[in-house]
Amino acid sequence: MTMLKKTRTAALVAFALISTAALAKVSPQEAAKLGMTGTPLTPMGAERAGNKDGTIPEWNGGVTTPPSGYKVGDHHPDPFAADKPLFTITAQNYKDYGDKVSAGQIGMFEKYKNWKMVVYPTRRSASYPARTYEMTIKNATTGELVDDGEGVANVAEGVPFPILDKDPVKAGYEAVWNHKLKFKGVAGLRWANQAAPTATGAYTLTRIKEELLGLYYKPGNTLKDINNVLIYFYQEVVAPPRLAGQVLLVHETLDSKKEPRQAWVYNPGQRRVRRAPNVAYDNPGTASDGLRTNDQTDMYNGAMDRYDWKFVGKKEMYVPYNSYKAHSDKVKLDDLVKPGFINPDLLRYELHRVYVVEATLKAGQRHINPRRTFYIDEDSWQILTMDHYDSAGKLWRYSEAPSVTYYEVPLLWSTLETHHDLKSGRYIVSGLDNQEAMYDFSYQTTPDMFTPQSLRQRGFQ
């Protein structure tokens, strides 16, 4: 049998595994392991206990009380500001930390001799609303993968698969679905400014305003109620002048096999709305200089059909976490955005347990990254770091998502996303809202504001 036939056979076997009746839901006895207190697993499915070395503590509910003096609308003060660094991983000593650093991080050390990871005590700060925990525990006994892994069924509001299937193929799909469906708030208004510095550090800030609506998270909604739309997404470029007025509208579908993502763009020069089917997969993201693909928004989004997915295991790794310094409104962008990488003195790394998922390109499909490795936080299902490989199988890019707990909600989500091209020496960073109004999770909107007709009206204003 040729290698191509073997690959295709493996893909068909993978689809068969997902399509059989023995899907993802677990027994009530297994689901009973999930809970807020007194159970081996947290409501999100993470190990409650710390590690045997004592370097990862027990999860005790995360951060649910804001620091003194905080008010909604503020950039979030660091609840761990008194923490002191434990040590620093550098280009000179990274080999001492074995497999607790990823291939992408090693690539950064080898590319940039002055890049570093300042490691702090581990704080398991991730927390979510009680309703999210309640629905996640319910989903554990009902959630199923459908349509060859392109959709989910019998879930609502929470993470669909807090306890991963024992089959590595199913578990790979489930882990990424958990990231895609993790709680983000029902609606939000945010600034997602980005910069793509040259090798010398020069950059022009692209100011981007975004609105989101996720009816999946609305209490009481079922999958039937959301009409297969997971996220309504509106994005407007405000500056620089040459890009100002460009608008993108996306209806991110839950099951892309039933209906692929729907997207439209408004071009101020043409003053017209047109469909944008290329806003997907490995096509370049908005104003990204080719440094970020569309499916890298929120680290990974969209259809999963171009890859075979496999859960590799769980391990302890140093990952960006509790990145409140980089999130602060006291930080000027020029102090944060530096040649080659974000100022490492403003980042914080911690030792956390992560789920490792490998995505490899299916036979007959195309993507500029035929292989990707995802490192997913056990406490939140947030993808924290990602390694990307080229067609020759060599490491090409490294991505990471410095994250914070937005404790007024509460939820854990990225405050920045950085994508590094290790060949060109360039990178792009998004989420630069330090000098902007803070993410508004109380924003009120409706699906009527996310129609192509609405896009045309907004564009003409």
Coordinates of C-alpha atoms in Angstrom, one line a residue:
M1 CA 0.0 0.0 0.0
T2 CA 1.4 3.4 -0.9
M3 CA 1.9 6.1 1.7
L4 CA -0.9 8.2 0.1
K5 CA -3.3 5.2 0.4
K6 CA -2.3 4.6 4.0
T7 CA -2.9 8.3 4.8
R8 CA -6.3 8.2 3.2
T9 CA -7.2 4.9 5.0
A10 CA -6.1 6.5 8.3
A11 CA -8.3 9.5 7.6
L12 CA -11.3 7.2 6.8
V13 CA -10.8 5.3 10.0
A14 CA -10.6 8.5 12.0
F15 CA -14.0 9.6 10.4
A16 CA -15.5 6.2 11.2
L17 CA -14.4 6.5 14.8
I18 CA -16.2 9.8 15.1
S19 CA -19.3 8.7 13.2
T20 CA -20.0 5.6 15.2
A21 CA -22.6 5.4 18.0
A22 CA -19.9 5.3 20.7
L23 CA -19.5 9.1 20.7
A24 CA -18.2 11.4 23.3
K25 CA -20.6 11.5 26.2
V26 CA -19.5 10.0 29.5
S27 CA -21.4 8.0 32.1
P28 CA -23.0 9.7 35.1
Q29 CA -20.4 8.0 37.2
E30 CA -17.6 9.6 35.3
A31 CA -19.4 13.0 35.3
A32 CA -19.6 12.8 39.1
K33 CA -15.9 13.4 39.2
L34 CA -16.6 17.0 38.1
G35 CA -17.4 19.6 40.7
M36 CA -16.6 22.8 42.5
T37 CA -15.3 21.1 45.7
G38 CA -14.5 17.6 46.9
T39 CA -14.1 16.0 43.5
P40 CA -11.0 14.9 41.7
L41 CA -11.8 17.1 38.7
T42 CA -12.8 20.8 38.5
P43 CA -16.1 21.7 36.7
M44 CA -14.0 22.2 33.6
G45 CA -12.4 18.8 33.8
A46 CA -8.9 19.8 35.1
E47 CA -7.1 17.9 37.8
R48 CA -8.0 19.6 41.0
A49 CA -4.9 18.5 42.8
G50 CA -1.5 20.1 42.4
N51 CA 1.5 18.2 41.1
K52 CA 3.7 16.0 43.2
D53 CA 6.5 18.6 43.2
G54 CA 4.3 21.3 44.7
T55 CA 5.2 23.6 41.8
I56 CA 1.6 23.5 40.5
P57 CA -0.9 24.2 43.3
E58 CA -4.4 22.8 43.8
W59 CA -7.2 24.7 42.0
N60 CA -9.3 26.5 44.6
G61 CA -11.9 28.3 42.4
G62 CA -9.6 30.8 40.7
V63 CA -9.8 34.6 41.0
T64 CA -13.4 35.6 41.6
T65 CA -12.9 38.8 43.7
P66 CA -11.3 41.8 42.0
P67 CA -8.4 43.6 43.7
S68 CA -9.3 46.5 46.0
G69 CA -10.2 49.7 44.1
Y70 CA -11.0 48.0 40.8
K71 CA -14.2 49.1 39.1
V72 CA -15.7 47.7 35.9
G73 CA -14.2 49.5 32.9
D74 CA -10.7 49.7 34.4
H75 CA -7.8 47.8 32.9
H76 CA -7.5 45.0 35.3
P77 CA -5.0 45.5 38.2
D78 CA -2.7 42.6 38.8
P79 CA -3.9 40.4 41.7
F80 CA -0.4 38.9 41.9
A81 CA 1.7 42.1 41.7
A82 CA 3.6 41.1 44.8
D83 CA 4.9 37.9 43.2
K84 CA 8.6 37.7 42.6
P85 CA 10.2 35.8 39.6
L86 CA 11.4 32.3 40.4
F87 CA 14.0 32.1 37.6
T88 CA 14.5 33.1 34.0
I89 CA 14.8 30.7 31.0
T90 CA 17.2 32.1 28.4
A91 CA 18.9 31.1 25.2
Q92 CA 21.8 29.9 27.4
N93 CA 19.9 27.6 29.7
Y94 CA 16.7 26.5 28.0
K95 CA 18.0 22.9 27.5
D96 CA 18.0 22.6 31.3
Y97 CA 14.2 22.6 31.3
G98 CA 13.7 19.6 29.0
D99 CA 10.2 19.1 27.5
K100 CA 8.7 21.8 29.7
V101 CA 9.5 24.2 26.8
S102 CA 7.9 23.6 23.4
A103 CA 9.5 23.3 20.0
G104 CA 8.3 26.8 19.2
Q105 CA 9.8 28.3 22.4
I106 CA 13.1 26.6 21.5
G107 CA 12.9 28.1 18.1
M108 CA 12.5 31.5 19.7
F109 CA 15.6 31.0 21.9
E110 CA 17.6 29.9 18.9
K111 CA 16.4 32.7 16.7
Y112 CA 16.7 35.5 19.3
K113 CA 19.6 35.3 21.8
N114 CA 18.0 38.0 24.0
W115 CA 14.5 36.5 24.2
K116 CA 13.7 35.1 27.6
M117 CA 10.8 33.6 29.7
V118 CA 10.6 35.1 33.2
V119 CA 8.9 32.4 35.3
Y120 CA 6.7 33.2 38.3
P121 CA 4.9 31.1 40.8
T122 CA 1.9 29.2 39.3
R123 CA -1.4 30.8 40.0
R124 CA -4.4 28.8 38.9
S125 CA -6.5 31.9 38.4
A126 CA -9.0 30.7 35.8
S127 CA -12.6 31.1 36.9
Y128 CA -16.0 31.1 35.2
P129 CA -19.6 31.9 36.1
A130 CA -21.5 29.3 38.1
R131 CA -23.9 28.8 35.2
T132 CA -21.0 27.9 32.9
Y133 CA -19.8 25.3 35.4
E134 CA -23.4 23.9 35.8
M135 CA -23.9 23.6 32.0
T136 CA -20.4 22.1 31.4
I137 CA -21.1 19.3 33.9
K138 CA -24.5 18.6 32.2
N139 CA -22.8 18.5 28.8
A140 CA -20.4 15.8 30.0
T141 CA -23.2 13.2 29.8
T142 CA -24.9 14.4 26.7
G143 CA -22.3 16.0 24.3
E144 CA -21.5 14.3 21.0
L145 CA -19.3 14.9 18.0
V146 CA -21.3 14.9 14.7
D147 CA -20.6 15.3 11.0
D148 CA -17.1 13.8 11.1
G149 CA -16.1 16.1 14.0
E150 CA -17.3 19.3 12.3
G151 CA -20.2 19.8 14.7
V152 CA -21.4 19.0 18.2
A153 CA -24.8 17.9 19.4
N154 CA -26.8 17.9 22.7
V155 CA -24.8 20.6 24.4
A156 CA -25.6 24.1 25.6
E157 CA -23.8 27.2 27.0
G158 CA -20.8 25.4 28.5
V159 CA -17.7 23.5 27.4
P160 CA -19.0 20.4 25.5
F161 CA -16.4 17.8 26.6
P162 CA -14.9 18.4 30.0
I163 CA -13.8 14.8 30.2
L164 CA -12.0 13.8 27.0
D165 CA -12.7 10.5 25.2
K166 CA -10.1 7.7 25.6
D167 CA -9.7 7.5 21.9
P168 CA -7.0 10.0 20.8
V169 CA -8.8 11.0 17.6
K170 CA -12.0 11.8 19.3
A171 CA -10.2 13.5 22.1
G172 CA -8.2 15.7 19.7
Y173 CA -11.4 17.0 18.2
E174 CA -13.0 17.4 21.6
A175 CA -10.1 19.4 23.0
V176 CA -10.2 21.9 20.2
W177 CA -14.0 22.1 20.4
N178 CA -13.7 22.9 24.1
H179 CA -11.4 25.9 23.1
K180 CA -13.8 27.0 20.4
L181 CA -16.8 26.9 22.8
K182 CA -15.2 28.1 26.0
F183 CA -17.2 31.0 27.6
K184 CA -16.4 34.4 26.1
G185 CA -19.4 36.3 27.4
V186 CA -22.7 36.6 25.5
A187 CA -21.7 39.9 23.8
G188 CA -18.7 42.2 23.8
L189 CA -17.2 45.3 22.4
R190 CA -13.4 45.6 22.3
W191 CA -10.3 47.1 20.6
A192 CA -8.1 44.5 18.9
N193 CA -5.4 46.9 17.7
Q194 CA -2.4 45.2 16.0
A195 CA 1.2 45.9 15.0
A196 CA 3.5 44.1 12.7
P197 CA 6.9 45.6 13.4
T198 CA 9.8 45.5 10.9
A199 CA 13.0 43.8 11.8
T200 CA 14.2 47.2 13.3
G201 CA 11.0 47.5 15.4
A202 CA 9.2 50.2 13.3
Y203 CA 5.5 49.8 13.1
T204 CA 2.2 51.5 12.2
L205 CA -0.6 50.7 14.6
T206 CA -3.7 49.4 13.0
R207 CA -6.7 50.3 15.2
I208 CA -9.4 47.7 15.0
K209 CA -12.8 47.8 16.7
E210 CA -14.7 44.6 17.1
E211 CA -18.2 43.6 18.2
L212 CA -19.1 40.0 19.1
L213 CA -22.4 38.2 19.9
G214 CA -22.5 34.6 20.9
L215 CA -26.0 33.3 21.4
Y216 CA -24.6 29.9 22.3
Y217 CA -23.7 31.4 25.7
K218 CA -27.1 33.0 26.4
P219 CA -28.7 31.3 29.4
G220 CA -31.6 29.0 28.3
N221 CA -30.6 28.8 24.6
T222 CA -30.2 25.5 22.9
L223 CA -28.4 24.6 19.7
K224 CA -31.7 24.9 17.9
D225 CA -32.1 28.5 19.1
I226 CA -28.9 29.7 17.6
N227 CA -29.6 28.6 14.1
N228 CA -26.1 27.1 13.6
V229 CA -24.4 30.5 14.2
L230 CA -21.8 30.2 17.0
I231 CA -20.5 33.8 16.8
Y232 CA -21.6 37.0 15.1
F233 CA -18.5 39.1 14.5
Y234 CA -18.1 42.6 13.3
Q235 CA -14.7 44.2 12.7
E236 CA -14.0 47.8 11.6
V237 CA -10.6 49.2 10.8
V238 CA -10.4 52.7 12.2
A239 CA -6.8 53.7 11.4
P240 CA -4.4 54.2 9.6
P241 CA -6.2 56.4 7.0
R242 CA -5.2 54.1 4.1
L243 CA -7.2 51.2 5.7
A244 CA -9.8 53.1 7.6
G245 CA -13.4 52.2 6.9
Q246 CA -12.8 48.6 5.9
V247 CA -15.4 46.4 7.6
L248 CA -15.6 42.6 8.0
L249 CA -18.7 40.7 9.0
V250 CA -18.6 37.0 9.9
H251 CA -21.3 34.5 10.9
E252 CA -19.2 31.8 12.4
T253 CA -21.2 28.6 12.1
L254 CA -21.2 25.9 14.7
D255 CA -21.4 23.0 12.2
S256 CA -19.4 23.9 9.1
K257 CA -20.4 20.8 7.3
K258 CA -24.0 21.8 7.4
E259 CA -23.2 25.4 6.5
P260 CA -19.7 26.9 6.0
R261 CA -18.7 30.2 7.6
Q262 CA -20.5 33.2 6.0
A263 CA -18.5 36.4 5.6
W264 CA -18.9 39.8 4.0
V265 CA -16.6 42.8 3.6
Y266 CA -17.3 46.5 3.0
N267 CA -14.8 48.5 1.0
P268 CA -15.1 52.2 1.5
G269 CA -13.5 53.0 -1.9
Q270 CA -16.1 50.9 -3.7
R271 CA -18.9 51.7 -1.2
R272 CA -20.3 48.2 -1.6
V273 CA -20.8 45.0 0.4
R274 CA -19.6 41.8 -1.1
R275 CA -19.3 38.2 0.0
A276 CA -15.8 37.1 1.2
P277 CA -15.5 33.3 1.1
N278 CA -11.7 33.6 1.5
V279 CA -12.0 34.8 5.1
A280 CA -11.1 31.3 6.3
Y281 CA -8.4 28.8 6.7
D282 CA -4.9 30.0 5.8
N283 CA -5.8 33.2 3.9
P284 CA -4.1 36.2 5.5
G285 CA -5.9 38.0 8.3
T286 CA -6.9 41.6 8.3
A287 CA -3.9 43.9 7.8
S288 CA -1.6 41.1 8.8
D289 CA 1.2 41.4 6.3
G290 CA 0.8 37.7 5.8
L291 CA 2.0 37.0 9.4
R292 CA -1.4 35.7 10.6
T293 CA -3.9 33.4 8.9
N294 CA -7.7 33.8 9.4
D295 CA -7.9 30.6 11.3
Q296 CA -5.4 32.0 13.9
T297 CA -7.9 34.5 15.3
D298 CA -8.4 33.5 18.9
M299 CA -5.5 31.1 18.3
Y300 CA -7.7 28.7 16.3
N301 CA -11.2 29.1 14.9
G302 CA -13.3 27.8 12.0
A303 CA -13.7 24.5 10.2
M304 CA -11.5 21.6 11.3
D305 CA -11.9 19.6 8.1
R306 CA -8.5 20.1 6.6
Y307 CA -6.6 18.4 9.4
D308 CA -6.5 15.1 11.1
W309 CA -6.6 15.7 14.9
K310 CA -5.0 13.7 17.6
F311 CA -4.7 14.1 21.4
V312 CA -1.1 13.4 22.3
G313 CA -1.3 13.6 26.0
K314 CA -1.1 16.0 29.0
K315 CA 2.1 17.5 30.3
E316 CA 3.5 20.3 32.4
M317 CA 4.9 23.3 30.5
Y318 CA 5.9 26.9 30.9
V319 CA 3.2 29.0 29.3
P320 CA 2.2 32.7 29.3
Y321 CA -0.3 33.2 32.1
N322 CA -1.7 36.0 34.3
S323 CA -0.2 38.6 31.9
Y324 CA -1.5 41.6 33.7
K325 CA 1.7 43.7 33.2
A326 CA 1.3 43.5 29.4
H327 CA -2.4 44.2 29.8
S328 CA -1.9 47.4 31.9
D329 CA -3.0 50.9 30.8
K330 CA 0.2 52.1 32.5
V331 CA 2.2 50.5 29.7
K332 CA 3.0 52.5 26.5
L333 CA 2.9 50.6 23.2
D334 CA 6.5 51.5 22.4
D335 CA 7.5 49.9 25.7
L336 CA 5.7 46.8 24.8
V337 CA 6.3 46.3 21.0
K338 CA 10.0 45.7 20.4
P339 CA 12.0 44.3 17.5
G340 CA 11.6 40.6 17.2
F341 CA 9.2 40.1 20.0
I342 CA 7.1 41.6 22.8
N343 CA 9.1 43.1 25.7
P344 CA 9.7 39.9 27.8
D345 CA 10.0 42.0 31.0
L346 CA 6.3 42.7 30.7
L347 CA 5.3 39.0 30.2
R348 CA 4.8 36.3 32.8
Y349 CA 5.3 32.6 32.4
E350 CA 4.1 29.9 34.8
L351 CA 4.2 26.1 35.0
H352 CA 0.8 24.7 34.1
R353 CA -0.6 21.4 32.9
V354 CA -1.7 21.5 29.2
Y355 CA -3.4 19.2 26.8
V356 CA -1.3 18.6 23.7
V357 CA -3.1 18.2 20.4
E358 CA -1.5 17.5 17.0
A359 CA -3.1 18.6 13.7
T360 CA -1.7 17.1 10.5
L361 CA -2.9 18.0 7.0
K362 CA -5.3 15.5 5.4
A363 CA -4.4 13.9 2.1
G364 CA -5.6 16.1 -0.8
Q365 CA -6.0 19.2 1.4
R366 CA -3.8 22.3 1.4
H367 CA -2.7 24.7 4.1
I368 CA 0.5 26.7 4.6
N369 CA 1.0 24.9 7.9
P370 CA 0.7 21.1 7.2
R371 CA 1.3 20.4 10.9
R372 CA 0.4 22.3 14.1
T373 CA 0.8 21.5 17.7
F374 CA -1.6 23.1 20.2
Y375 CA -1.0 23.5 23.9
I376 CA -4.3 24.0 25.7
D377 CA -4.7 25.1 29.3
E378 CA -6.4 22.5 31.5
D379 CA -8.2 25.1 33.7
S380 CA -9.8 27.1 30.9
W381 CA -9.4 25.2 27.5
Q382 CA -7.6 28.4 26.2
I383 CA -5.0 27.6 23.6
L384 CA -1.9 29.2 25.2
T385 CA 0.8 28.4 22.7
M386 CA 1.1 26.8 19.2
D387 CA 3.9 25.5 17.0
H388 CA 3.5 25.7 13.2
Y389 CA 5.5 23.6 10.7
D390 CA 6.1 24.2 7.0
S391 CA 5.7 21.7 4.1
A392 CA 9.2 20.4 4.7
G393 CA 8.3 19.5 8.3
K394 CA 10.5 22.2 9.8
L395 CA 9.4 24.6 12.5
W396 CA 8.2 27.8 10.9
R397 CA 6.1 29.9 13.2
Y398 CA 5.4 30.1 16.9
S399 CA 2.2 31.6 18.5
E400 CA 1.3 32.4 22.0
A401 CA -1.7 34.0 23.9
P402 CA -0.7 35.9 27.0
S403 CA -3.9 35.7 29.0
V404 CA -5.7 37.2 32.1
T405 CA -8.7 36.5 34.1
Y406 CA -11.3 39.1 33.5
Y407 CA -12.6 38.8 37.0
E408 CA -15.7 41.0 36.6
V409 CA -17.3 38.3 34.5
P410 CA -15.4 36.1 35.4
L411 CA -13.5 34.3 32.5
L412 CA -10.0 33.7 31.3
W413 CA -9.1 34.8 27.8
S414 CA -6.1 36.2 25.9
T415 CA -5.2 39.9 26.3
L416 CA -2.6 39.6 23.5
E417 CA -1.9 37.2 20.7
T418 CA 1.5 37.1 19.1
H419 CA 2.5 35.1 15.9
H420 CA 6.2 34.9 15.2
D421 CA 7.7 34.0 11.8
L422 CA 11.0 32.4 12.7
K423 CA 12.2 32.5 9.1
S424 CA 11.7 36.2 8.4
G425 CA 12.3 37.4 11.9
R426 CA 9.0 39.3 12.0
Y427 CA 5.9 39.0 14.1
I428 CA 2.4 40.4 14.5
V429 CA 0.7 41.2 17.8
S430 CA -3.0 41.9 18.3
G431 CA -5.1 42.9 21.2
L432 CA -3.1 46.1 21.9
D433 CA -5.8 47.9 23.9
N434 CA -3.5 49.4 26.6
Q435 CA -4.5 53.0 25.6
E436 CA -8.0 52.1 24.6
A437 CA -11.3 51.6 26.5
M438 CA -11.4 48.2 28.2
Y439 CA -13.3 45.2 26.8
D440 CA -17.0 45.7 27.5
F441 CA -18.6 42.4 28.4
S442 CA -21.9 44.2 29.2
Y443 CA -22.3 45.4 25.6
Q444 CA -25.9 45.0 24.4
T445 CA -26.6 44.0 20.8
T446 CA -28.8 41.7 18.7
P447 CA -28.4 39.6 15.5
D448 CA -30.1 42.4 13.5
M449 CA -26.8 44.4 13.9
F450 CA -24.9 41.6 12.2
T451 CA -26.7 41.4 8.8
P452 CA -25.2 42.3 5.4
Q453 CA -27.8 45.1 5.2
S454 CA -26.7 46.5 8.6
L455 CA -23.1 46.3 7.3
R456 CA -24.0 48.5 4.3
Q457 CA -25.7 51.0 6.6
R458 CA -22.8 51.2 8.9
G459 CA -20.3 51.5 6.1
F460 CA -22.2 54.5 4.7
Q461 CA -22.1 56.4 7.9

